[in-house]
Short mmCIF file of C-alpha atoms in Angstrom, two decimals:
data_model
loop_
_atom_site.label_atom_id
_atom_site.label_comp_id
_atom_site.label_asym_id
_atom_site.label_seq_id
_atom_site.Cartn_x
_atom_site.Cartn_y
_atom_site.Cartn_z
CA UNK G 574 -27.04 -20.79 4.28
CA UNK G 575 -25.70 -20.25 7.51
CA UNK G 576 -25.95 -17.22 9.67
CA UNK G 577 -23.09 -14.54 8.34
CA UNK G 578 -20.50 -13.87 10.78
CA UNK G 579 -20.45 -10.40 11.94
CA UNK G 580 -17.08 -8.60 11.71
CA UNK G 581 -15.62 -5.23 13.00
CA UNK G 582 -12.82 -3.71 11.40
CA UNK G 583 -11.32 -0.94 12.51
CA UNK G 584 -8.99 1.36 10.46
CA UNK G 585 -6.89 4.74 10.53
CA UNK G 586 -7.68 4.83 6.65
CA UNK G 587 -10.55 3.93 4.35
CA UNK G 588 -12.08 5.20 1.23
CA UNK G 589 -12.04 7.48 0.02
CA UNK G 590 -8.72 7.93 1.77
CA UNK G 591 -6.82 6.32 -1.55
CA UNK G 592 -3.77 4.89 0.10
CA UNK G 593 -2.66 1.03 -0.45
CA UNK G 594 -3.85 0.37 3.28
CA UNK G 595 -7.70 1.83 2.74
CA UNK G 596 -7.56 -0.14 -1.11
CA UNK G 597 -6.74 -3.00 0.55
CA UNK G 598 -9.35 -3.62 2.89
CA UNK G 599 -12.12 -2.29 0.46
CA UNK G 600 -10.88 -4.73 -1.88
CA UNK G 601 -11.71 -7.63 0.44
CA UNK G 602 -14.97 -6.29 2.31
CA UNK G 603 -16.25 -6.17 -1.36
CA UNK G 604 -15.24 -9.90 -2.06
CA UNK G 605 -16.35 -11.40 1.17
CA UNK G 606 -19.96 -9.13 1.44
CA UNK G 607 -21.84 -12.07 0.86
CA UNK G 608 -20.28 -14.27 3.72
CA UNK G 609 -19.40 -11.91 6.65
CA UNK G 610 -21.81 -8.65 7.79
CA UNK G 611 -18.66 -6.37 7.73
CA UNK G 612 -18.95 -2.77 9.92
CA UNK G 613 -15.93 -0.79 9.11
CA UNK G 614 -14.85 2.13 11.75
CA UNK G 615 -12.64 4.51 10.60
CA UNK G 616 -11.52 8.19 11.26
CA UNK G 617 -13.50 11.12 9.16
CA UNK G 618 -10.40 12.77 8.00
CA UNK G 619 -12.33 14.36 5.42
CA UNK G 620 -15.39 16.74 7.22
CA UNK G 621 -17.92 16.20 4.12
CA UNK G 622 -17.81 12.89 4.87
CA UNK G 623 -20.86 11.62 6.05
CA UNK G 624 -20.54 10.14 9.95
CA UNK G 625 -22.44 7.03 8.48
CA UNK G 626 -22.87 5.66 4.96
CA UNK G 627 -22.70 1.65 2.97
CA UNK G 628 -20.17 1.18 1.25
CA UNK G 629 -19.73 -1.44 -1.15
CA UNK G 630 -22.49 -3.07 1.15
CA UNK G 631 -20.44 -2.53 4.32
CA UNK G 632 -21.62 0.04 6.43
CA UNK G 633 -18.92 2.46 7.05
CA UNK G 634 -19.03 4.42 10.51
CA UNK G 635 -16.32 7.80 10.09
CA UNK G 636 -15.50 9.50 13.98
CA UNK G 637 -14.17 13.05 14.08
CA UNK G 638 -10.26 13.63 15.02
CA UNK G 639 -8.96 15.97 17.15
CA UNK G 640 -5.27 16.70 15.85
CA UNK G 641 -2.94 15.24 13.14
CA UNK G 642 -0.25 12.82 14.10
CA UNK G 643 2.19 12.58 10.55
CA UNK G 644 -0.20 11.40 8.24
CA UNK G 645 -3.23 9.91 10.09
CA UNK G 646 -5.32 12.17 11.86
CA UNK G 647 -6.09 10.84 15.57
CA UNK G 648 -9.41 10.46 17.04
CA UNK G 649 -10.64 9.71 20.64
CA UNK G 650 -14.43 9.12 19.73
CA UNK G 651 -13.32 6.40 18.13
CA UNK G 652 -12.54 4.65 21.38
CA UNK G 653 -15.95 5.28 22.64
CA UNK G 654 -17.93 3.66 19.22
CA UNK G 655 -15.58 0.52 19.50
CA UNK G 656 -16.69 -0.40 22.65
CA UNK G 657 -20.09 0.01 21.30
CA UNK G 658 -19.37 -1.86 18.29
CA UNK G 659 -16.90 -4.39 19.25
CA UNK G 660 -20.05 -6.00 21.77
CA UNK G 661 -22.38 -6.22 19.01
CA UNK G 662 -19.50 -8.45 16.08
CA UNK G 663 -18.21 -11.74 16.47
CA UNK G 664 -14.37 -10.99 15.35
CA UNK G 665 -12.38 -7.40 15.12
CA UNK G 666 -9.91 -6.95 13.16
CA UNK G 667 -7.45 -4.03 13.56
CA UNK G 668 -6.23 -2.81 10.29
CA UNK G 669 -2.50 -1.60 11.20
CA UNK G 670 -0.56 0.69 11.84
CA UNK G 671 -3.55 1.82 13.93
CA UNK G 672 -2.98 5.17 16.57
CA UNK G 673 -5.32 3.34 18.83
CA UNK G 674 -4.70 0.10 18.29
CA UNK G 675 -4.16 -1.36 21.74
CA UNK G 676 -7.21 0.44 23.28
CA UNK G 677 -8.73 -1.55 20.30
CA UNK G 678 -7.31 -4.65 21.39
CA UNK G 679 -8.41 -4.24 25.16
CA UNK G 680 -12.08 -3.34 24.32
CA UNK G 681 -12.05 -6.75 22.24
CA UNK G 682 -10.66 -9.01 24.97
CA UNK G 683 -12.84 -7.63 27.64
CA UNK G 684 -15.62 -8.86 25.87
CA UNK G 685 -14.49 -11.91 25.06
CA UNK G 686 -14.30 -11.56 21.04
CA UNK G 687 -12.44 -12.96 18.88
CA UNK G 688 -9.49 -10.51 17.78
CA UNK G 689 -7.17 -10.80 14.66
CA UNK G 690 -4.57 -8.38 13.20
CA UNK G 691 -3.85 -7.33 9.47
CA UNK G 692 -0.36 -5.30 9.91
CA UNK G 693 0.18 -3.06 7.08
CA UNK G 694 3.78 -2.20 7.73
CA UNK G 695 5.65 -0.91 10.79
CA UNK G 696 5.68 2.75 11.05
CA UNK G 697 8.84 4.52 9.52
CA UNK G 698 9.21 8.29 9.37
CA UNK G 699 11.51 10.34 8.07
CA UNK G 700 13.60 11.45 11.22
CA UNK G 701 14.46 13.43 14.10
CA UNK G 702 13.70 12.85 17.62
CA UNK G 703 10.07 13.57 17.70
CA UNK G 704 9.58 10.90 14.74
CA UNK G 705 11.38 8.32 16.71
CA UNK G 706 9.28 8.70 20.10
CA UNK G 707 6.43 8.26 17.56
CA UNK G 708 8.09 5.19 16.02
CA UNK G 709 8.52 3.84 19.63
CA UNK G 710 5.15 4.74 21.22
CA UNK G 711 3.68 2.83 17.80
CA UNK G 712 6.09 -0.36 18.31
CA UNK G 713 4.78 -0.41 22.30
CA UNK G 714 1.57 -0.20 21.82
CA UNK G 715 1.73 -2.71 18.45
CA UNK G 716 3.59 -5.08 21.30
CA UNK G 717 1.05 -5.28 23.30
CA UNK G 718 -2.17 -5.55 20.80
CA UNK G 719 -0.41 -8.26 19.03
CA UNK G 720 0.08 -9.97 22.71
CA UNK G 721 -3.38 -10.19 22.92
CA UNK G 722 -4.56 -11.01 19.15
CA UNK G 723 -5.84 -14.41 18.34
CA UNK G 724 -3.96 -14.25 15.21
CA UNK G 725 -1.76 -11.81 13.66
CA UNK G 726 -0.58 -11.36 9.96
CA UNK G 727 0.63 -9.37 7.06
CA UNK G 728 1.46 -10.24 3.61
CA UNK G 729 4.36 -12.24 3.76
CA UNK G 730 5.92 -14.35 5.96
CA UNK G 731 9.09 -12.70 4.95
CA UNK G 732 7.98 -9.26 5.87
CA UNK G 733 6.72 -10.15 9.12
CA UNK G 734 10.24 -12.26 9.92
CA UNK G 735 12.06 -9.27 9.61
CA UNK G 736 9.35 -6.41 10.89
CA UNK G 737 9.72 -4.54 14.46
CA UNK G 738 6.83 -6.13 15.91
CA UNK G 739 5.81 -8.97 14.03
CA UNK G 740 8.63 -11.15 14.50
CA UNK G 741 8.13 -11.94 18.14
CA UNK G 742 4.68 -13.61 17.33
CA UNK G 743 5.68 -16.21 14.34
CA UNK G 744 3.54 -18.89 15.85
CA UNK G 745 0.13 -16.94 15.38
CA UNK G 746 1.21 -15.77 12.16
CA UNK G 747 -0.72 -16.17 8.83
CA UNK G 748 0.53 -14.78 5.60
CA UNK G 749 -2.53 -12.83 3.35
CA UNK G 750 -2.39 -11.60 0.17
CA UNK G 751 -5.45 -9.45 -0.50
CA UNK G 752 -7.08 -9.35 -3.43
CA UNK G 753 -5.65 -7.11 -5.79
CA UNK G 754 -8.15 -5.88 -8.44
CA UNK G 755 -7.51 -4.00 -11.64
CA UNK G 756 -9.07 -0.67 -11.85
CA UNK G 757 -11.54 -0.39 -14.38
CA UNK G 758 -11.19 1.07 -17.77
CA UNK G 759 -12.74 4.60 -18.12
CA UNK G 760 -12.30 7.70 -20.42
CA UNK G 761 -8.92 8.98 -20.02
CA UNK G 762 -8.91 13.23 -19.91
CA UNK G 763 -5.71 13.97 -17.73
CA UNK G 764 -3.41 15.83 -20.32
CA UNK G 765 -0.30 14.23 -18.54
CA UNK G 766 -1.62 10.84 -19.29
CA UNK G 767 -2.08 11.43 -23.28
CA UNK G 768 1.52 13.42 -23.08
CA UNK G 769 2.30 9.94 -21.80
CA UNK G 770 0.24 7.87 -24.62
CA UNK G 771 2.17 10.71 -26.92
CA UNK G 772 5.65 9.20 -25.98
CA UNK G 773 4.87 5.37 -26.24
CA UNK G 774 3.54 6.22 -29.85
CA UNK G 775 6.90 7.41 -30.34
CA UNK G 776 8.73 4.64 -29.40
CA UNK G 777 9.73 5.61 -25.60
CA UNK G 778 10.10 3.28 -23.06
CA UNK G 779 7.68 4.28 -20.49
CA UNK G 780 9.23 3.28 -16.67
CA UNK G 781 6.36 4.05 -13.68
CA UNK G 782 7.26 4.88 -10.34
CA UNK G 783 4.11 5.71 -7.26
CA UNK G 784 3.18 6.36 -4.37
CA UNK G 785 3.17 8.80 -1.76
CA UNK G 786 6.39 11.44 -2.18
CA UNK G 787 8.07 10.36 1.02
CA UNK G 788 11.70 9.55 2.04
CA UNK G 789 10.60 5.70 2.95
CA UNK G 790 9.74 5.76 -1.26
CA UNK G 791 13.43 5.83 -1.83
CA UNK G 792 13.26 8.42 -4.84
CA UNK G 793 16.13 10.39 -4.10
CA UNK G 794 17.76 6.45 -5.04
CA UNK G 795 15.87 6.67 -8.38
CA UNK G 796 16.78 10.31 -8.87
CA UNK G 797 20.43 9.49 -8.70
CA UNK G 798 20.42 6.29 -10.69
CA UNK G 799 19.19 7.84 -13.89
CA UNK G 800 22.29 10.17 -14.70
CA UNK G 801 23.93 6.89 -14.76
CA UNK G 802 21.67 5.26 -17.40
CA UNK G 803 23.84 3.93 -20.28
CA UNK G 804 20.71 2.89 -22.38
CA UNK G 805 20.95 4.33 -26.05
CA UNK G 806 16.87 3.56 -26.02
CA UNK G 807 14.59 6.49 -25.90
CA UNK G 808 13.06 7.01 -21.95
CA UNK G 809 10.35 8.22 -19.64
CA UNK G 810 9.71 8.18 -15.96
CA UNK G 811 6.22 8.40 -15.28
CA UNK G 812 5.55 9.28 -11.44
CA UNK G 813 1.54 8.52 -10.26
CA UNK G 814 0.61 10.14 -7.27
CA UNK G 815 0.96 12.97 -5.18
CA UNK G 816 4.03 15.16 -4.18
CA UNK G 817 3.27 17.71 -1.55
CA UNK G 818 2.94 15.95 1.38
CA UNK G 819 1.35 18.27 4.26
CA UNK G 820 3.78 15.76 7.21
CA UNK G 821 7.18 15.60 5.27
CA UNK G 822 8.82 17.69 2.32
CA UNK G 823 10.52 15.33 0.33
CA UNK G 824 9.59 16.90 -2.84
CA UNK G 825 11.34 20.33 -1.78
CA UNK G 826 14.26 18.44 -0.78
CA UNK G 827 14.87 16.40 -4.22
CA UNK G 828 13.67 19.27 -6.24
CA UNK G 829 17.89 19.64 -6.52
CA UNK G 830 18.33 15.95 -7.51
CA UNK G 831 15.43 16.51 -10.34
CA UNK G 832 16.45 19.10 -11.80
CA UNK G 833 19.19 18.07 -14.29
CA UNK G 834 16.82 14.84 -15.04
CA UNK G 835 13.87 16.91 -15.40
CA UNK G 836 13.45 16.18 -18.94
CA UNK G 837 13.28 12.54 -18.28
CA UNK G 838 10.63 12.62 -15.35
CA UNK G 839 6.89 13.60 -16.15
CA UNK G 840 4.74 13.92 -13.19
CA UNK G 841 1.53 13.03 -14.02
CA UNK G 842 -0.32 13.98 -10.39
CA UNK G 843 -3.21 12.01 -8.50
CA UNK G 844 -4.75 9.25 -10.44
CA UNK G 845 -8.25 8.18 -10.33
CA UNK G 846 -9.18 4.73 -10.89
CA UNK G 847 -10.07 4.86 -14.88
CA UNK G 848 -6.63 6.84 -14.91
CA UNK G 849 -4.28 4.23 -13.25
CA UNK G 850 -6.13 2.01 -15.68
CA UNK G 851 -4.07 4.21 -18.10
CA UNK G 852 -1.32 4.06 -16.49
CA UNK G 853 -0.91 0.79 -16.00
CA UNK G 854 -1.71 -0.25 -19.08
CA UNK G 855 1.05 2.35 -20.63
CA UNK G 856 3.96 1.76 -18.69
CA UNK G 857 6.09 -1.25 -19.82
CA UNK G 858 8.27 -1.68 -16.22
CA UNK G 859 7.02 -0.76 -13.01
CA UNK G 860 9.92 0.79 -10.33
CA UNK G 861 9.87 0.20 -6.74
CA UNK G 862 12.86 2.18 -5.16
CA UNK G 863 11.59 1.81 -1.98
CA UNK G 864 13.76 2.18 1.58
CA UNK G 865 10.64 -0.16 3.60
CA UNK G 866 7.30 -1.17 1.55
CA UNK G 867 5.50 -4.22 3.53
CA UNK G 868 4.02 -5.40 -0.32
CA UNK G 869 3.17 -2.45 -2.29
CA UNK G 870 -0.03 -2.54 -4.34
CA UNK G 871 1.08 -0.52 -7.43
CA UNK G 872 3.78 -3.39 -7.97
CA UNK G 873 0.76 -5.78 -7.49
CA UNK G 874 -1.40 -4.17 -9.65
CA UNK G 875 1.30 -2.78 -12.59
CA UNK G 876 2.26 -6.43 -13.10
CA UNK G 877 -1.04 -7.83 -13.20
CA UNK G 878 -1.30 -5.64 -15.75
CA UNK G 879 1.69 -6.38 -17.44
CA UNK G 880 4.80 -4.53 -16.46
CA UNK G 881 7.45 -6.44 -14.52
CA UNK G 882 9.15 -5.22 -11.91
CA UNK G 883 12.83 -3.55 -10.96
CA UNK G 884 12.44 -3.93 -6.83
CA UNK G 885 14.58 -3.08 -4.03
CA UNK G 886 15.87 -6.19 -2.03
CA UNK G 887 13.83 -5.63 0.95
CA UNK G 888 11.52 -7.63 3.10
CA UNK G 889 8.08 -7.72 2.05
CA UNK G 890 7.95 -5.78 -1.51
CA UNK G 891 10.91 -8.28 -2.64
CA UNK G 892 8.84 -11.45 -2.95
CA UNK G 893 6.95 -10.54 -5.93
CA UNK G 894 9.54 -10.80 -8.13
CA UNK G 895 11.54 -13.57 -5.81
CA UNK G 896 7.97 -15.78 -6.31
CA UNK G 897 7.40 -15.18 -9.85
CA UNK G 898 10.45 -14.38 -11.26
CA UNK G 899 8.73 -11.38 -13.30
CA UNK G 900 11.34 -9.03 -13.10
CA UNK G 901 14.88 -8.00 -10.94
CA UNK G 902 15.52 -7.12 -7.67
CA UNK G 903 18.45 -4.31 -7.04
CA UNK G 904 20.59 -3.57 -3.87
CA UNK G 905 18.80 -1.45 -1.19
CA UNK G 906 19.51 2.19 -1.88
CA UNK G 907 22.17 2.10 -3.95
CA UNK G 908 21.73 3.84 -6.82
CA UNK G 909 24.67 2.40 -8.75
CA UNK G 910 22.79 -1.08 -9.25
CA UNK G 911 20.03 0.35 -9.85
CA UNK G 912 20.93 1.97 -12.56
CA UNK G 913 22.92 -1.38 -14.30
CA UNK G 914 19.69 -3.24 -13.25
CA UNK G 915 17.34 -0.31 -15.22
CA UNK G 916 19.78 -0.79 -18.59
CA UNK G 917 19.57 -4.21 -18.82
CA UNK G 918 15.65 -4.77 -17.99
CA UNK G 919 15.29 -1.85 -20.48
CA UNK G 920 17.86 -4.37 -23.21
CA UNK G 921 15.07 -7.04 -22.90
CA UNK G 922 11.65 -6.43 -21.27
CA UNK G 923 10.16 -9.29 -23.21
CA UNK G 924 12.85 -11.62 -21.30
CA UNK G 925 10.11 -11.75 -18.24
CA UNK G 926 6.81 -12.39 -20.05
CA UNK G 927 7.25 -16.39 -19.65
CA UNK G 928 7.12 -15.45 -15.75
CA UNK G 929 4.01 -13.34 -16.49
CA UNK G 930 1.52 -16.19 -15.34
CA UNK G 931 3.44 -17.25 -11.70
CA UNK G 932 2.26 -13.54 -11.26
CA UNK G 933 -0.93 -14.13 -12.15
CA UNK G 934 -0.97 -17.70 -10.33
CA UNK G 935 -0.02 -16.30 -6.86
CA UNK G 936 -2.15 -13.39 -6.75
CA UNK G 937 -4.87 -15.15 -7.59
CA UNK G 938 -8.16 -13.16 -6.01
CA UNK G 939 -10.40 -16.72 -5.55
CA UNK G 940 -7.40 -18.53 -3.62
CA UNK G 941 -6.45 -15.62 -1.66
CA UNK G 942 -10.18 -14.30 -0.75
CA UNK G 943 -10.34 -17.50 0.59
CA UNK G 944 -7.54 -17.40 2.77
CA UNK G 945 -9.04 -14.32 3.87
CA UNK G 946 -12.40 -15.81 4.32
CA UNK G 947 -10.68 -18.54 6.75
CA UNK G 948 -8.62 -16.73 8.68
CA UNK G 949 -11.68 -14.05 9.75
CA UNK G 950 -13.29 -17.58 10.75
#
């Protein structure tokens, strides 16, 4: 066997930092172990966390931050360890959005390494002046990293066509699809999730909605489509994830919108992996009301699992169901369609299941680990 190629990636967010961006990259470190020597460098958001530790057999090096920017917590030590690390690996990759990301980029160049991209999504906060410096500090410095990248990409060619800073650099683009893995089945002791098992006994339909409780979610959209639900079927919104958000209240603000629907919503908290398992398995339509979502993995994973999809027409988290076919797409933010779209999925669910297997078919872990595989070569 050859020698394995040694590869530095270098990320805002990793486990156990449980957003879609940290999943991702787990997800393919633990695929591709046995073919690259993979050195992940993150930020220690979390204090317990050990400065050094292997992870899924890639060792995982966590710097301190000094202050909080939104959600990601900004470091300069990291600087300093990447130009450590980025002499001793053969390719860096720069999980993004990244705070330092062009720093990143110019420690790889000057030493001649080979540097590729993975873009996650162009930054999009919630408002105000101060978010939009952010927002154009972010696209700048994006600019210039993917100036200097070897190759840049993101999931979809269709995303990166229509993102801030992608578009510019179509002819070093690759589309990836990472693999997206299950959860595993475990013992299931949240009381939320057996209200939830509870209701599909009784013959509810059981709609899911995730994520993080931001504005870019869309679901203040959601939260004013359901009053306009003609469906005679019984219903339940099942929401997975967190809703205080320390960098935006968009639970506080909605709380007005939820409150005549309350009945219908059931807020089932943080999930672990055994729960999602749950989850996933209980919900019969996933819903992504989402303002911006680059390809989001609980729509990946829910219809793996089963569920198809009601999705917002926009770039990136549309071509799931555009692909497959495993579900309907509705007009961005407007909660009117939605709510005609939610009806007649709810008519006929079973409608989609002959489309279940193009879902399966394109994300297909072997062909896309591969992709991967060839692309960090």
């Amino acid at each position: 066997m050859k020698d394995k190629r040694n590869v530095l990636i270098v990320t805002d967010f990793y486990y156990p930092h449980w957003t879609g961006i940290a999943k991702a990259i787990l997800n393919m470190t633990k695929l591709l172990k046995d073919e690259f020597n993979f050195t992940i460098l993150t930020v220690r958001f979390d204090k317990s966390l050990p400065a050094e530790e292997m992870v899924e057999g890639s060792k995982v090096i966590r710097a301190d931050y000094a202050f909080s920017l939104s959600r990601a917590k900004y470091s300069f030590s990291i600087i300093g360890k990447c130009w450590e690390l980025a002499q001793k690996n053969d390719t860096v990759l720069i999980n993004s959005p990244n705070t330092n990301i062009l720093p990143f980029a110019l420690i790889t160049k000057l030493f001649g390494k080979r540097l590729v991209t993975f873009h996650q999504g162009d930054l999009t906060l919630p408002g105000g002046f101060k978010d939009r410096i952010i927002e154009k500090i972010f696209d700048l410095s994006t600019l210039g990293a993917f100036t200097l990248a070897n190759g840049v990409s993101t999931y979809t060619k269709d995303y990166a066509q229509n993102s801030r800073v992608l578009s510019p650099f179509m002819s070093k683009f690759t589309p990836l699809l990472p693999p997206f893995i299950l959860p595993e089945k475990g013992t299931m002791s949240n009381k939320n999730l057996q209200k939830l098992e509870n209701y599909k006994k009784d013959g509810y339909t059981i709609l899911g909605f995730a994520g993080r409780f931001v504005n870019e979610k869309g679901f203040d959209v959601l939260f004013k489509a359901i009053p306009q639900m003609k469906t005679k079927k019984k219903y339940i919104f099942a929401f997975a994830g967190e809703v205080q958000m320390s960098y935006e209240d968009t639970y506080e603000k909605l709380k007005s919108l939820m409150k005549p629907i309350q009945d219908k919503i059931l807020i089932l908290g943080l999930l672990n992996d055994p729960e999602l398992f749950s989850f996933y398995k209980l919900i019969d339509i996933i819903v992504m009301p989402s303002r911006s979502d680059c390809f989001p993995l609980v729509q990946a994973e829910a219809t793996i699992a089963g569920a198809p999809s009601i999705c917002a027409d926009i770039p990136g988290a549309r071509m799931l169901v555009k692909t497959t076919g495993y579900g309907v797409l509705f007009a961005k933010e407007n909660d009117t369609d939605l709510a005609e779209k939610l009806d007649a999925v709810m008519a006929d669910k079973n409608q989609y299941q002959n489309h279940h297997k193009n879902v399966l078919q394109m994300l297909d872990i072997n062909a896309n680990t591969r992709k991967i595989a060839n692309y960090l070569k």
